[in-house]
Amino acid sequence: MRINNPSSRVSWIALLLVFFIGAGVKPALGNDSPTDQVINALEWRFVGPWRGGRVNAVAGHPAEKRTFFAGYTGGGVWKTTDAGITWQNLSDGQFQVGSIGAMDVSDSNPDVIYVGTGEQALRGDVSHGDGVYKSTDGGESWTNVGLADTRQIAELLIHPTDPDTVYVAALGHFAGPNEERGVFRTTDGGETWERILFVDDNTGAVGLALDESNPDRLIAGMWDVRRFPWGIRSAGPGSGIYRTTDGGATWENISEHEGLPQGIKERMDVSISQSRPDRIWALMSAAGGRGLYRSDDFGDTWEKISNHAELTGRTYYFQKLAADPADAEIVYVLNWNILVSRDGGVTFEVIPSGHADHHAFWIDPEDNQRIIDGSDGGAQITFNGGKSWSTLYNQPTGQFYTLTLDDQEPFNLYGSQQDWGTLIVPSIARDPDPRGYFDTGWSEAGHIAISHDDPNILYISDHHWLLRYDRRTDAIKYIGPRDETNYGVGTRDIKYRFNWTFPVVSSIHDDRTIYVGSQYVHRSRNGGETWDVISPDLTRADPDKLEITPEPGVDTSSNDRYWGPLTRDSNGDHWFSTLYTIAESPFSGRIIWTGSDDGRVHVTRNGGKSWKNVTPPGLPDYAMVTRIDASPHDEATAYFTASAYKLDDYRPFVFHTDDFGETWQLITAGIADYEVMRVVRADTQNEKIVYAGAESGFYFSFDGGSSWSRPENGLPAVPIYDMKVKGNSLVAATHGRGFWSLDHLAAIRELAEGPDLSEPFLFQPAPVVRRVGDWSDEGNPAAGALVHYWLPQEASDLRLEFSDGSGELIAEFAPKPDDEN
């Protein structure tokens, strides 16, 4: 392509040529038709932000001191070779999932890396994995080597002198029983696996430690756990500590040994002081006590060293240990903070870091000041034992729950990032410059609605609060329908049950009207100053699934109705029988759809005076209705997605109605059998086109959802929690890779009309604003037309010329066989 003298008169024009020639187009999944080839070549664009998301696995290169690895819970595997100044993704295009639970780099051959998928921090938004991946070239290429049905892998350890021998601690299905869980071993590099420790089909392995000086000695922590849609049972009779001294051929349950707490146990972690390998650490909670326990005789006897409350906060979520490999008196505990003891666990101090909520820790055995930490804010590196850390503002791995777009030109993206807060990102962000981002008040998981009366006013949901934020003054005011603070209260005893990610909607028909959802629909006509309840309870509200608040002195450990049973975590993440999605019809403010987290769909056609339960019979009981989309083309038409993976049901659920929910069709043809669906959106201009976001990526349909395709067009394998259409852009909020935009909807809409692609075809230009190069002396971002061309292989000698409309030639393109532009 040659640019001919762009003058100031045409400096605002940018031409992006997307040239497709036969083999130069990426093949579609299972289909190489011209239509699929064009779709595959319309690539997604990362928008931002450049700040990290949750990390559950870290490792360091044993010889290259500036090289480290991090595994994110939605963002895949990343590597840095400059001590965290820059990060490069290793897993895109090779992993089928984005959730990473464990990893290790071989000490004897650092080119060998194993990664276990599926996060082990069992939050309400937990993502599953598909087994173990292996690389033999430092992470350049990967092969899945099995254990797919383990789902969640908590730990992975490579033998110190044999990279073909690997141990895996598999938690297994968190929402149901399964056999592929426990401790596994391979001695042939993953060709075959042997399950060497199994308790029962409800108990998995969550902790694993290996004696580097005698690799036949291992300690394992087993966890009997079950997450339900309505809560988590985080302790059970299968939990315990096991040891082996023969490489896993035989195991001994040492849970009853002297000094350990008795009774049912929760999640635990174990670690070995490599400089004194008879010293073992265990962090646990049990009916008989909680705290940090230490053994100096490899588990024969134990001593409770500390019951400091901060060591065992949120036991189902944290509970991670790291014994210093060089100094047996030093041990780290990961929780909200990084805590370190330098006196054998007696006293602890906090190590300041760049973020909170820590889940992974690796210490260089040759230099105990060289450490990588993984937290909810990303991966950070220190070379001085935590006195200073690398930045978290260079990792595009943010986990977003929701997405809102405004009407500015160019438009902005609004969303809530896990453990960071709400954020505004320009659709043309100057990545990776964080100065282009705007914080909008604290909310790590909520929805954001923009006032149509005043676009500077935002309504933000946060746990069970509703906030009104004024961008001009930076003022935040609480405006929720109730003012209780219900942390620690059982779900059944809460007046208004708000989901941790409860919906808030700004009406497009009435400037000052907003809706929020608890188990009811609440409406305010004055920007949140006063509220009315305009619905009955629209949830299933099964009393057996609603936790009750225990009376003082009641032992909750023997009663599942309190769940826990040892540790209750009623902070909103587990509140149940709530509304999760609300959609107002573009045709009328009197038509409102709702979906609940316990499997109920309702609609009103008279502004809330009456509601009709229109739940389709094919939706499983207690499934979560994740998103409802009211069609912009017909008032009787709607789509919704639902998930049942917390019931151990991984089938996809996408439903469609064109009669206000009187009848529904399950429309999942072409979607993978084990695909958790998160969001569905109809195209705003072409009623044939529907988009869907799933746990592992993006689907689209050209026939209203009757059949689906999954293109390979640059979007990573990552959960998509929300999507919105704005003009000619489809924007996605991912739960692990930030915001992405597909800026090519004009071409997709034309493809839906079935053009004859056996001949050269010119797609209509679509207005965009996007920097594609310095076409002017000022070097300003260029705005103009996005033009797409499809050229069959036999037409590859076609010459293209472009002008600005005045007859002056701006650009010409004469493809060559090796031209990749």
PDB file of N, CA and C in Angstrom, residues 35-121:
ATOM      1  N   THR A  35     -17.775 -16.877   4.007  1.00  0.00           N
ATOM      2  CA  THR A  35     -18.387 -16.083   5.081  1.00  0.00           C
ATOM      3  C   THR A  35     -17.630 -16.264   6.389  1.00  0.00           C
ATOM      4  N   ASP A  36     -17.336 -17.512   6.754  1.00  0.00           N
ATOM      5  CA  ASP A  36     -16.616 -17.753   8.003  1.00  0.00           C
ATOM      6  C   ASP A  36     -15.201 -17.211   7.937  1.00  0.00           C
ATOM      7  N   GLN A  37     -14.581 -17.258   6.776  1.00  0.00           N
ATOM      8  CA  GLN A  37     -13.233 -16.715   6.652  1.00  0.00           C
ATOM      9  C   GLN A  37     -13.232 -15.207   6.869  1.00  0.00           C
ATOM     10  N   VAL A  38     -14.235 -14.542   6.339  1.00  0.00           N
ATOM     11  CA  VAL A  38     -14.320 -13.092   6.548  1.00  0.00           C
ATOM     12  C   VAL A  38     -14.534 -12.775   8.025  1.00  0.00           C
ATOM     13  N   ILE A  39     -15.456 -13.488   8.669  1.00  0.00           N
ATOM     14  CA  ILE A  39     -15.711 -13.267  10.095  1.00  0.00           C
ATOM     15  C   ILE A  39     -14.438 -13.482  10.904  1.00  0.00           C
ATOM     16  N   ASN A  40     -13.699 -14.550  10.590  1.00  0.00           N
ATOM     17  CA  ASN A  40     -12.482 -14.851  11.343  1.00  0.00           C
ATOM     18  C   ASN A  40     -11.445 -13.742  11.216  1.00  0.00           C
ATOM     19  N   ALA A  41     -11.433 -13.062  10.094  1.00  0.00           N
ATOM     20  CA  ALA A  41     -10.405 -12.057   9.856  1.00  0.00           C
ATOM     21  C   ALA A  41     -10.769 -10.685  10.420  1.00  0.00           C
ATOM     22  N   LEU A  42     -11.999 -10.506  10.891  1.00  0.00           N
ATOM     23  CA  LEU A  42     -12.391  -9.231  11.514  1.00  0.00           C
ATOM     24  C   LEU A  42     -12.019  -9.312  12.989  1.00  0.00           C
ATOM     25  N   GLU A  43     -10.847  -8.867  13.328  1.00  0.00           N
ATOM     26  CA  GLU A  43     -10.292  -9.159  14.648  1.00  0.00           C
ATOM     27  C   GLU A  43     -10.763  -8.176  15.719  1.00  0.00           C
ATOM     28  N   TRP A  44     -10.881  -8.726  16.932  1.00  0.00           N
ATOM     29  CA  TRP A  44     -11.194  -7.926  18.110  1.00  0.00           C
ATOM     30  C   TRP A  44     -10.000  -7.051  18.475  1.00  0.00           C
ATOM     31  N   ARG A  45     -10.299  -5.949  19.123  1.00  0.00           N
ATOM     32  CA  ARG A  45      -9.277  -4.994  19.565  1.00  0.00           C
ATOM     33  C   ARG A  45      -9.356  -4.823  21.083  1.00  0.00           C
ATOM     34  N   PHE A  46      -8.213  -4.954  21.750  1.00  0.00           N
ATOM     35  CA  PHE A  46      -8.183  -4.706  23.191  1.00  0.00           C
ATOM     36  C   PHE A  46      -8.321  -3.208  23.453  1.00  0.00           C
ATOM     37  N   VAL A  47      -9.225  -2.848  24.365  1.00  0.00           N
ATOM     38  CA  VAL A  47      -9.499  -1.441  24.680  1.00  0.00           C
ATOM     39  C   VAL A  47      -8.807  -1.015  25.966  1.00  0.00           C
ATOM     40  N   GLY A  48      -8.787  -1.872  26.966  1.00  0.00           N
ATOM     41  CA  GLY A  48      -8.190  -1.534  28.252  1.00  0.00           C
ATOM     42  C   GLY A  48      -8.995  -2.183  29.369  1.00  0.00           C
ATOM     43  N   PRO A  49      -8.610  -1.958  30.602  1.00  0.00           N
ATOM     44  CA  PRO A  49      -7.486  -1.166  31.088  1.00  0.00           C
ATOM     45  C   PRO A  49      -6.243  -2.028  31.305  1.00  0.00           C
ATOM     46  N   TRP A  50      -5.137  -1.363  31.512  1.00  0.00           N
ATOM     47  CA  TRP A  50      -3.883  -2.040  31.790  1.00  0.00           C
ATOM     48  C   TRP A  50      -3.665  -2.074  33.307  1.00  0.00           C
ATOM     49  N   ARG A  51      -4.462  -2.874  33.974  1.00  0.00           N
ATOM     50  CA  ARG A  51      -4.222  -3.151  35.390  1.00  0.00           C
ATOM     51  C   ARG A  51      -4.701  -4.569  35.674  1.00  0.00           C
ATOM     52  N   GLY A  52      -4.003  -5.247  36.575  1.00  0.00           N
ATOM     53  CA  GLY A  52      -4.086  -6.685  36.682  1.00  0.00           C
ATOM     54  C   GLY A  52      -5.360  -7.209  37.302  1.00  0.00           C
ATOM     55  N   GLY A  53      -5.616  -8.499  37.025  1.00  0.00           N
ATOM     56  CA  GLY A  53      -6.699  -9.243  37.640  1.00  0.00           C
ATOM     57  C   GLY A  53      -6.160 -10.340  38.526  1.00  0.00           C
ATOM     58  N   ARG A  54      -7.069 -11.138  39.072  1.00  0.00           N
ATOM     59  CA  ARG A  54      -6.701 -12.108  40.103  1.00  0.00           C
ATOM     60  C   ARG A  54      -5.745 -13.173  39.563  1.00  0.00           C
ATOM     61  N   VAL A  55      -4.704 -13.458  40.347  1.00  0.00           N
ATOM     62  CA  VAL A  55      -3.685 -14.459  40.018  1.00  0.00           C
ATOM     63  C   VAL A  55      -3.734 -15.566  41.062  1.00  0.00           C
ATOM     64  N   ASN A  56      -3.813 -16.807  40.606  1.00  0.00           N
ATOM     65  CA  ASN A  56      -3.832 -17.957  41.503  1.00  0.00           C
ATOM     66  C   ASN A  56      -2.592 -18.836  41.388  1.00  0.00           C
ATOM     67  N   ALA A  57      -1.691 -18.523  40.455  1.00  0.00           N
ATOM     68  CA  ALA A  57      -0.506 -19.363  40.269  1.00  0.00           C
ATOM     69  C   ALA A  57       0.661 -18.498  39.811  1.00  0.00           C
ATOM     70  N   VAL A  58       1.828 -18.691  40.416  1.00  0.00           N
ATOM     71  CA  VAL A  58       3.041 -17.968  40.021  1.00  0.00           C
ATOM     72  C   VAL A  58       4.220 -18.920  40.064  1.00  0.00           C
ATOM     73  N   ALA A  59       5.269 -18.570  39.319  1.00  0.00           N
ATOM     74  CA  ALA A  59       6.507 -19.354  39.326  1.00  0.00           C
ATOM     75  C   ALA A  59       7.628 -18.474  38.807  1.00  0.00           C
ATOM     76  N   GLY A  60       8.861 -18.829  39.179  1.00  0.00           N
ATOM     77  CA  GLY A  60      10.029 -18.117  38.700  1.00  0.00           C
ATOM     78  C   GLY A  60      10.967 -19.056  37.971  1.00  0.00           C
ATOM     79  N   HIS A  61      11.701 -18.497  37.028  1.00  0.00           N
ATOM     80  CA  HIS A  61      12.719 -19.281  36.320  1.00  0.00           C
ATOM     81  C   HIS A  61      13.908 -19.477  37.257  1.00  0.00           C
ATOM     82  N   PRO A  62      14.409 -20.705  37.381  1.00  0.00           N
ATOM     83  CA  PRO A  62      15.484 -20.934  38.360  1.00  0.00           C
ATOM     84  C   PRO A  62      16.810 -20.280  37.994  1.00  0.00           C
ATOM     85  N   ALA A  63      17.069 -20.028  36.706  1.00  0.00           N
ATOM     86  CA  ALA A  63      18.366 -19.490  36.290  1.00  0.00           C
ATOM     87  C   ALA A  63      18.275 -18.063  35.759  1.00  0.00           C
ATOM     88  N   GLU A  64      17.247 -17.782  34.978  1.00  0.00           N
ATOM     89  CA  GLU A  64      17.064 -16.434  34.423  1.00  0.00           C
ATOM     90  C   GLU A  64      16.324 -15.586  35.456  1.00  0.00           C
ATOM     91  N   LYS A  65      17.075 -14.777  36.170  1.00  0.00           N
ATOM     92  CA  LYS A  65      16.556 -14.148  37.383  1.00  0.00           C
ATOM     93  C   LYS A  65      15.494 -13.085  37.123  1.00  0.00           C
ATOM     94  N   ARG A  66      15.364 -12.619  35.895  1.00  0.00           N
ATOM     95  CA  ARG A  66      14.325 -11.631  35.597  1.00  0.00           C
ATOM     96  C   ARG A  66      13.103 -12.259  34.926  1.00  0.00           C
ATOM     97  N   THR A  67      13.088 -13.587  34.837  1.00  0.00           N
ATOM     98  CA  THR A  67      11.990 -14.275  34.166  1.00  0.00           C
ATOM     99  C   THR A  67      11.058 -14.910  35.187  1.00  0.00           C
ATOM    100  N   PHE A  68       9.772 -14.594  35.025  1.00  0.00           N
ATOM    101  CA  PHE A  68       8.741 -15.104  35.922  1.00  0.00           C
ATOM    102  C   PHE A  68       7.497 -15.441  35.104  1.00  0.00           C
ATOM    103  N   PHE A  69       6.610 -16.242  35.725  1.00  0.00           N
ATOM    104  CA  PHE A  69       5.371 -16.662  35.085  1.00  0.00           C
ATOM    105  C   PHE A  69       4.212 -16.418  36.046  1.00  0.00           C
ATOM    106  N   ALA A  70       3.043 -16.121  35.478  1.00  0.00           N
ATOM    107  CA  ALA A  70       1.848 -15.906  36.288  1.00  0.00           C
ATOM    108  C   ALA A  70       0.651 -16.508  35.577  1.00  0.00           C
ATOM    109  N   GLY A  71      -0.231 -17.144  36.361  1.00  0.00           N
ATOM    110  CA  GLY A  71      -1.462 -17.714  35.826  1.00  0.00           C
ATOM    111  C   GLY A  71      -2.656 -17.011  36.427  1.00  0.00           C
ATOM    112  N   TYR A  72      -3.491 -16.455  35.571  1.00  0.00           N
ATOM    113  CA  TYR A  72      -4.623 -15.637  36.004  1.00  0.00           C
ATOM    114  C   TYR A  72      -5.902 -16.470  35.996  1.00  0.00           C
ATOM    115  N   THR A  73      -6.892 -16.047  36.766  1.00  0.00           N
ATOM    116  CA  THR A  73      -8.107 -16.851  36.911  1.00  0.00           C
ATOM    117  C   THR A  73      -9.087 -16.643  35.767  1.00  0.00           C
ATOM    118  N   GLY A  74      -8.760 -15.852  34.803  1.00  0.00           N
ATOM    119  CA  GLY A  74      -9.545 -15.734  33.590  1.00  0.00           C
ATOM    120  C   GLY A  74      -8.680 -15.339  32.416  1.00  0.00           C
ATOM    121  N   GLY A  75      -7.451 -14.930  32.704  1.00  0.00           N
ATOM    122  CA  GLY A  75      -6.616 -14.325  31.681  1.00  0.00           C
ATOM    123  C   GLY A  75      -5.533 -15.180  31.099  1.00  0.00           C
ATOM    124  N   GLY A  76      -5.425 -16.451  31.512  1.00  0.00           N
ATOM    125  CA  GLY A  76      -4.425 -17.327  30.934  1.00  0.00           C
ATOM    126  C   GLY A  76      -3.059 -17.211  31.584  1.00  0.00           C
ATOM    127  N   VAL A  77      -2.034 -17.645  30.846  1.00  0.00           N
ATOM    128  CA  VAL A  77      -0.661 -17.713  31.343  1.00  0.00           C
ATOM    129  C   VAL A  77       0.157 -16.588  30.720  1.00  0.00           C
ATOM    130  N   TRP A  78       0.940 -15.909  31.552  1.00  0.00           N
ATOM    131  CA  TRP A  78       1.763 -14.775  31.114  1.00  0.00           C
ATOM    132  C   TRP A  78       3.190 -14.963  31.598  1.00  0.00           C
ATOM    133  N   LYS A  79       4.115 -14.306  30.879  1.00  0.00           N
ATOM    134  CA  LYS A  79       5.539 -14.409  31.182  1.00  0.00           C
ATOM    135  C   LYS A  79       6.172 -13.033  31.093  1.00  0.00           C
ATOM    136  N   THR A  80       7.090 -12.758  31.999  1.00  0.00           N
ATOM    137  CA  THR A  80       7.919 -11.560  31.911  1.00  0.00           C
ATOM    138  C   THR A  80       9.380 -11.970  31.897  1.00  0.00           C
ATOM    139  N   THR A  81      10.175 -11.315  31.072  1.00  0.00           N
ATOM    140  CA  THR A  81      11.620 -11.566  31.037  1.00  0.00           C
ATOM    141  C   THR A  81      12.406 -10.353  31.516  1.00  0.00           C
ATOM    142  N   ASP A  82      11.690  -9.335  31.992  1.00  0.00           N
ATOM    143  CA  ASP A  82      12.356  -8.128  32.481  1.00  0.00           C
ATOM    144  C   ASP A  82      11.847  -7.732  33.864  1.00  0.00           C
ATOM    145  N   ALA A  83      11.568  -8.757  34.675  1.00  0.00           N
ATOM    146  CA  ALA A  83      11.196  -8.565  36.072  1.00  0.00           C
ATOM    147  C   ALA A  83       9.913  -7.763  36.243  1.00  0.00           C
ATOM    148  N   GLY A  84       8.964  -7.956  35.348  1.00  0.00           N
ATOM    149  CA  GLY A  84       7.665  -7.328  35.516  1.00  0.00           C
ATOM    150  C   GLY A  84       7.498  -5.990  34.845  1.00  0.00           C
ATOM    151  N   ILE A  85       8.498  -5.528  34.089  1.00  0.00           N
ATOM    152  CA  ILE A  85       8.330  -4.274  33.348  1.00  0.00           C
ATOM    153  C   ILE A  85       7.323  -4.473  32.218  1.00  0.00           C
ATOM    154  N   THR A  86       7.414  -5.614  31.541  1.00  0.00           N
ATOM    155  CA  THR A  86       6.452  -5.974  30.500  1.00  0.00           C
ATOM    156  C   THR A  86       6.068  -7.440  30.672  1.00  0.00           C
ATOM    157  N   TRP A  87       4.852  -7.776  30.193  1.00  0.00           N
ATOM    158  CA  TRP A  87       4.353  -9.136  30.259  1.00  0.00           C
ATOM    159  C   TRP A  87       3.882  -9.569  28.876  1.00  0.00           C
ATOM    160  N   GLN A  88       4.088 -10.850  28.544  1.00  0.00           N
ATOM    161  CA  GLN A  88       3.638 -11.413  27.274  1.00  0.00           C
ATOM    162  C   GLN A  88       2.768 -12.634  27.551  1.00  0.00           C
ATOM    163  N   ASN A  89       1.663 -12.721  26.822  1.00  0.00           N
ATOM    164  CA  ASN A  89       0.788 -13.866  26.994  1.00  0.00           C
ATOM    165  C   ASN A  89       1.372 -15.085  26.292  1.00  0.00           C
ATOM    166  N   LEU A  90       1.270 -16.252  26.933  1.00  0.00           N
ATOM    167  CA  LEU A  90       1.785 -17.502  26.385  1.00  0.00           C
ATOM    168  C   LEU A  90       0.695 -18.471  25.954  1.00  0.00           C
ATOM    169  N   SER A  91      -0.526 -18.266  26.418  1.00  0.00           N
ATOM    170  CA  SER A  91      -1.551 -19.295  26.245  1.00  0.00           C
ATOM    171  C   SER A  91      -2.569 -19.001  25.158  1.00  0.00           C
ATOM    172  N   ASP A  92      -2.653 -17.776  24.674  1.00  0.00           N
ATOM    173  CA  ASP A  92      -3.668 -17.434  23.682  1.00  0.00           C
ATOM    174  C   ASP A  92      -3.532 -18.309  22.440  1.00  0.00           C
ATOM    175  N   GLY A  93      -4.655 -18.819  21.990  1.00  0.00           N
ATOM    176  CA  GLY A  93      -4.666 -19.652  20.804  1.00  0.00           C
ATOM    177  C   GLY A  93      -4.278 -21.091  21.046  1.00  0.00           C
ATOM    178  N   GLN A  94      -3.837 -21.424  22.278  1.00  0.00           N
ATOM    179  CA  GLN A  94      -3.406 -22.791  22.579  1.00  0.00           C
ATOM    180  C   GLN A  94      -4.188 -23.399  23.736  1.00  0.00           C
ATOM    181  N   PHE A  95      -4.584 -22.575  24.720  1.00  0.00           N
ATOM    182  CA  PHE A  95      -5.425 -23.059  25.803  1.00  0.00           C
ATOM    183  C   PHE A  95      -6.888 -22.861  25.407  1.00  0.00           C
ATOM    184  N   GLN A  96      -7.726 -23.796  25.812  1.00  0.00           N
ATOM    185  CA  GLN A  96      -9.158 -23.692  25.548  1.00  0.00           C
ATOM    186  C   GLN A  96      -9.906 -23.010  26.679  1.00  0.00           C
ATOM    187  N   VAL A  97      -9.221 -22.700  27.774  1.00  0.00           N
ATOM    188  CA  VAL A  97      -9.814 -22.011  28.922  1.00  0.00           C
ATOM    189  C   VAL A  97      -8.846 -20.922  29.382  1.00  0.00           C
ATOM    190  N   GLY A  98      -9.357 -19.986  30.139  1.00  0.00           N
ATOM    191  CA  GLY A  98      -8.514 -18.917  30.659  1.00  0.00           C
ATOM    192  C   GLY A  98      -8.219 -19.029  32.132  1.00  0.00           C
ATOM    193  N   SER A  99      -8.856 -19.966  32.827  1.00  0.00           N
ATOM    194  CA  SER A  99      -8.733 -20.075  34.278  1.00  0.00           C
ATOM    195  C   SER A  99      -7.552 -20.961  34.653  1.00  0.00           C
ATOM    196  N   ILE A 100      -6.613 -20.399  35.401  1.00  0.00           N
ATOM    197  CA  ILE A 100      -5.387 -21.108  35.795  1.00  0.00           C
ATOM    198  C   ILE A 100      -5.382 -21.292  37.308  1.00  0.00           C
ATOM    199  N   GLY A 101      -5.071 -22.523  37.750  1.00  0.00           N
ATOM    200  CA  GLY A 101      -5.061 -22.806  39.175  1.00  0.00           C
ATOM    201  C   GLY A 101      -3.691 -23.083  39.751  1.00  0.00           C
ATOM    202  N   ALA A 102      -2.751 -23.588  38.931  1.00  0.00           N
ATOM    203  CA  ALA A 102      -1.436 -23.966  39.460  1.00  0.00           C
ATOM    204  C   ALA A 102      -0.437 -24.023  38.322  1.00  0.00           C
ATOM    205  N   MET A 103       0.847 -23.877  38.658  1.00  0.00           N
ATOM    206  CA  MET A 103       1.903 -24.025  37.655  1.00  0.00           C
ATOM    207  C   MET A 103       3.230 -24.297  38.344  1.00  0.00           C
ATOM    208  N   ASP A 104       4.147 -24.875  37.572  1.00  0.00           N
ATOM    209  CA  ASP A 104       5.498 -25.095  38.084  1.00  0.00           C
ATOM    210  C   ASP A 104       6.455 -25.139  36.902  1.00  0.00           C
ATOM    211  N   VAL A 105       7.682 -24.658  37.153  1.00  0.00           N
ATOM    212  CA  VAL A 105       8.766 -24.688  36.178  1.00  0.00           C
ATOM    213  C   VAL A 105       9.805 -25.686  36.680  1.00  0.00           C
ATOM    214  N   SER A 106      10.252 -26.555  35.807  1.00  0.00           N
ATOM    215  CA  SER A 106      11.212 -27.587  36.212  1.00  0.00           C
ATOM    216  C   SER A 106      12.541 -26.962  36.591  1.00  0.00           C
ATOM    217  N   ASP A 107      13.069 -27.343  37.758  1.00  0.00           N
ATOM    218  CA  ASP A 107      14.396 -26.880  38.172  1.00  0.00           C
ATOM    219  C   ASP A 107      15.494 -27.525  37.334  1.00  0.00           C
ATOM    220  N   SER A 108      15.287 -28.784  36.951  1.00  0.00           N
ATOM    221  CA  SER A 108      16.340 -29.508  36.227  1.00  0.00           C
ATOM    222  C   SER A 108      16.331 -29.199  34.733  1.00  0.00           C
ATOM    223  N   ASN A 109      15.192 -28.738  34.197  1.00  0.00           N
ATOM    224  CA  ASN A 109      15.091 -28.345  32.789  1.00  0.00           C
ATOM    225  C   ASN A 109      14.051 -27.237  32.694  1.00  0.00           C
ATOM    226  N   PRO A 110      14.454 -25.973  32.848  1.00  0.00           N
ATOM    227  CA  PRO A 110      13.487 -24.879  32.918  1.00  0.00           C
ATOM    228  C   PRO A 110      12.659 -24.670  31.660  1.00  0.00           C
ATOM    229  N   ASP A 111      13.013 -25.325  30.565  1.00  0.00           N
ATOM    230  CA  ASP A 111      12.150 -25.246  29.385  1.00  0.00           C
ATOM    231  C   ASP A 111      10.848 -26.017  29.573  1.00  0.00           C
ATOM    232  N   VAL A 112      10.812 -26.885  30.574  1.00  0.00           N
ATOM    233  CA  VAL A 112       9.622 -27.695  30.835  1.00  0.00           C
ATOM    234  C   VAL A 112       8.751 -26.992  31.877  1.00  0.00           C
ATOM    235  N   ILE A 113       7.526 -26.714  31.499  1.00  0.00           N
ATOM    236  CA  ILE A 113       6.566 -26.038  32.362  1.00  0.00           C
ATOM    237  C   ILE A 113       5.261 -26.818  32.322  1.00  0.00           C
ATOM    238  N   TYR A 114       4.642 -26.996  33.474  1.00  0.00           N
ATOM    239  CA  TYR A 114       3.322 -27.593  33.562  1.00  0.00           C
ATOM    240  C   TYR A 114       2.362 -26.570  34.175  1.00  0.00           C
ATOM    241  N   VAL A 115       1.146 -26.554  33.654  1.00  0.00           N
ATOM    242  CA  VAL A 115       0.109 -25.646  34.139  1.00  0.00           C
ATOM    243  C   VAL A 115      -1.156 -26.448  34.402  1.00  0.00           C
ATOM    244  N   GLY A 116      -1.722 -26.289  35.592  1.00  0.00           N
ATOM    245  CA  GLY A 116      -3.010 -26.883  35.927  1.00  0.00           C
ATOM    246  C   GLY A 116      -4.100 -25.838  35.827  1.00  0.00           C
ATOM    247  N   THR A 117      -5.166 -26.148  35.118  1.00  0.00           N
ATOM    248  CA  THR A 117      -6.219 -25.166  34.875  1.00  0.00           C
ATOM    249  C   THR A 117      -7.368 -25.332  35.875  1.00  0.00           C
ATOM    250  N   GLY A 118      -8.143 -24.270  36.008  1.00  0.00           N
ATOM    251  CA  GLY A 118      -9.275 -24.249  36.922  1.00  0.00           C
ATOM    252  C   GLY A 118      -8.879 -23.691  38.266  1.00  0.00           C
ATOM    253  N   GLU A 119      -9.402 -22.511  38.591  1.00  0.00           N
ATOM    254  CA  GLU A 119      -8.980 -21.838  39.820  1.00  0.00           C
ATOM    255  C   GLU A 119      -9.472 -22.579  41.054  1.00  0.00           C
ATOM    256  N   GLN A 120      -8.710 -22.443  42.145  1.00  0.00           N
ATOM    257  CA  GLN A 120      -9.040 -23.132  43.387  1.00  0.00           C
ATOM    258  C   GLN A 120      -9.628 -22.218  44.445  1.00  0.00           C
ATOM    259  N   ALA A 121      -9.713 -20.927  44.187  1.00  0.00           N
ATOM    260  CA  ALA A 121     -10.372 -19.995  45.102  1.00  0.00           C
ATOM    261  C   ALA A 121     -11.854 -19.966  44.738  1.00  0.00           C
TER     262      ALA A 121
END
